[in-house]
């Protein structure tokens, strides 16, 4: 017993977080994320034949 006050406080805090979101500084977020347009060439994408993500030479192959 005695959990009523603690639960009420948690509910109050949860409501404040849900409905009263602070103002988001979008300019600061943009600077932090370094949002520059990326082209496909810069992304470093490789074709499937260059590298198999499951291939690991440390383990023997168990081909049957």
PDB file of C-alpha atoms in Angstrom:
ATOM      1  CA  UNK A   1       0.000   0.000   0.000  1.00  0.00           C
ATOM      2  CA  UNK A   2       1.026   3.602  -0.217  1.00  0.00           C
ATOM      3  CA  UNK A   3       1.819   3.459  -3.908  1.00  0.00           C
ATOM      4  CA  UNK A   4      -0.935   5.916  -4.855  1.00  0.00           C
ATOM      5  CA  UNK A   5       1.117   9.088  -4.466  1.00  0.00           C
ATOM      6  CA  UNK A   6       4.113   7.660  -6.353  1.00  0.00           C
ATOM      7  CA  UNK A   7       1.900   6.401  -9.175  1.00  0.00           C
ATOM      8  CA  UNK A   8       0.167   9.779  -9.396  1.00  0.00           C
ATOM      9  CA  UNK A   9       3.548  11.508  -9.690  1.00  0.00           C
ATOM     10  CA  UNK A  10       4.651   9.108 -12.448  1.00  0.00           C
ATOM     11  CA  UNK A  11       1.390   9.685 -14.305  1.00  0.00           C
ATOM     12  CA  UNK A  12       1.797  13.451 -14.015  1.00  0.00           C
ATOM     13  CA  UNK A  13       5.360  13.344 -15.353  1.00  0.00           C
ATOM     14  CA  UNK A  14       4.344  11.016 -18.194  1.00  0.00           C
ATOM     15  CA  UNK A  15       1.549  13.375 -19.230  1.00  0.00           C
ATOM     16  CA  UNK A  16       3.911  16.352 -19.180  1.00  0.00           C
ATOM     17  CA  UNK A  17       6.391  14.535 -21.408  1.00  0.00           C
ATOM     18  CA  UNK A  18       3.679  13.392 -23.790  1.00  0.00           C
ATOM     19  CA  UNK A  19       1.692  16.591 -24.220  1.00  0.00           C
ATOM     20  CA  UNK A  20       4.079  19.425 -23.371  1.00  0.00           C
ATOM     21  CA  UNK A  21       7.089  18.702 -25.533  1.00  0.00           C
ATOM     22  CA  UNK A  22       9.783  21.378 -25.296  1.00  0.00           C
ATOM     23  CA  UNK A  23      10.556  23.514 -28.330  1.00  0.00           C
ATOM     24  CA  UNK A  24      12.950  21.656 -30.581  1.00  0.00           C
ATOM     25  CA  UNK A  25      15.891  23.632 -31.922  1.00  0.00           C
ATOM     26  CA  UNK A  26      15.835  22.294 -35.464  1.00  0.00           C
ATOM     27  CA  UNK A  27      18.833  24.373 -36.538  1.00  0.00           C
ATOM     28  CA  UNK A  28      20.972  22.826 -33.800  1.00  0.00           C
ATOM     29  CA  UNK A  29      19.730  19.364 -34.755  1.00  0.00           C
ATOM     30  CA  UNK A  30      20.616  19.994 -38.386  1.00  0.00           C
ATOM     31  CA  UNK A  31      24.123  21.129 -37.419  1.00  0.00           C
ATOM     32  CA  UNK A  32      24.602  18.124 -35.157  1.00  0.00           C
ATOM     33  CA  UNK A  33      23.519  15.664 -37.796  1.00  0.00           C
ATOM     34  CA  UNK A  34      25.587  17.430 -40.441  1.00  0.00           C
ATOM     35  CA  UNK A  35      22.802  17.225 -42.958  1.00  0.00           C
ATOM     36  CA  UNK A  36      24.516  17.529 -46.276  1.00  0.00           C
ATOM     37  CA  UNK A  37      23.033  15.962 -49.371  1.00  0.00           C
ATOM     38  CA  UNK A  38      24.696  12.631 -50.071  1.00  0.00           C
ATOM     39  CA  UNK A  39      25.019  11.134 -53.494  1.00  0.00           C
ATOM     40  CA  UNK A  40      25.136   7.395 -54.167  1.00  0.00           C
ATOM     41  CA  UNK A  41      28.816   7.674 -55.014  1.00  0.00           C
ATOM     42  CA  UNK A  42      29.687   9.002 -51.553  1.00  0.00           C
ATOM     43  CA  UNK A  43      27.728   6.361 -49.672  1.00  0.00           C
ATOM     44  CA  UNK A  44      30.378   3.729 -50.347  1.00  0.00           C
ATOM     45  CA  UNK A  45      27.890   1.204 -51.638  1.00  0.00           C
ATOM     46  CA  UNK A  46      29.433  -1.950 -52.978  1.00  0.00           C
ATOM     47  CA  UNK A  47      27.967  -4.582 -55.205  1.00  0.00           C
ATOM     48  CA  UNK A  48      27.059  -7.959 -53.764  1.00  0.00           C
ATOM     49  CA  UNK A  49      29.961  -9.606 -55.566  1.00  0.00           C
ATOM     50  CA  UNK A  50      32.540  -7.422 -53.777  1.00  0.00           C
ATOM     51  CA  UNK A  51      31.776  -8.698 -50.311  1.00  0.00           C
ATOM     52  CA  UNK A  52      29.577 -11.363 -48.846  1.00  0.00           C
ATOM     53  CA  UNK A  53      28.522 -10.260 -45.366  1.00  0.00           C
ATOM     54  CA  UNK A  54      28.287 -13.858 -44.170  1.00  0.00           C
ATOM     55  CA  UNK A  55      31.652 -14.989 -45.451  1.00  0.00           C
ATOM     56  CA  UNK A  56      34.270 -15.389 -42.739  1.00  0.00           C
ATOM     57  CA  UNK A  57      37.565 -17.133 -43.386  1.00  0.00           C
ATOM     58  CA  UNK A  58      38.133 -17.854 -39.683  1.00  0.00           C
ATOM     59  CA  UNK A  59      35.576 -20.665 -39.741  1.00  0.00           C
ATOM     60  CA  UNK A  60      35.701 -23.794 -41.889  1.00  0.00           C
ATOM     61  CA  UNK A  61      33.001 -24.289 -44.484  1.00  0.00           C
ATOM     62  CA  UNK A  62      30.692 -27.235 -43.990  1.00  0.00           C
ATOM     63  CA  UNK A  63      29.621 -27.845 -47.570  1.00  0.00           C
ATOM     64  CA  UNK A  64      27.925 -31.196 -48.025  1.00  0.00           C
TER      65      UNK A  64
END
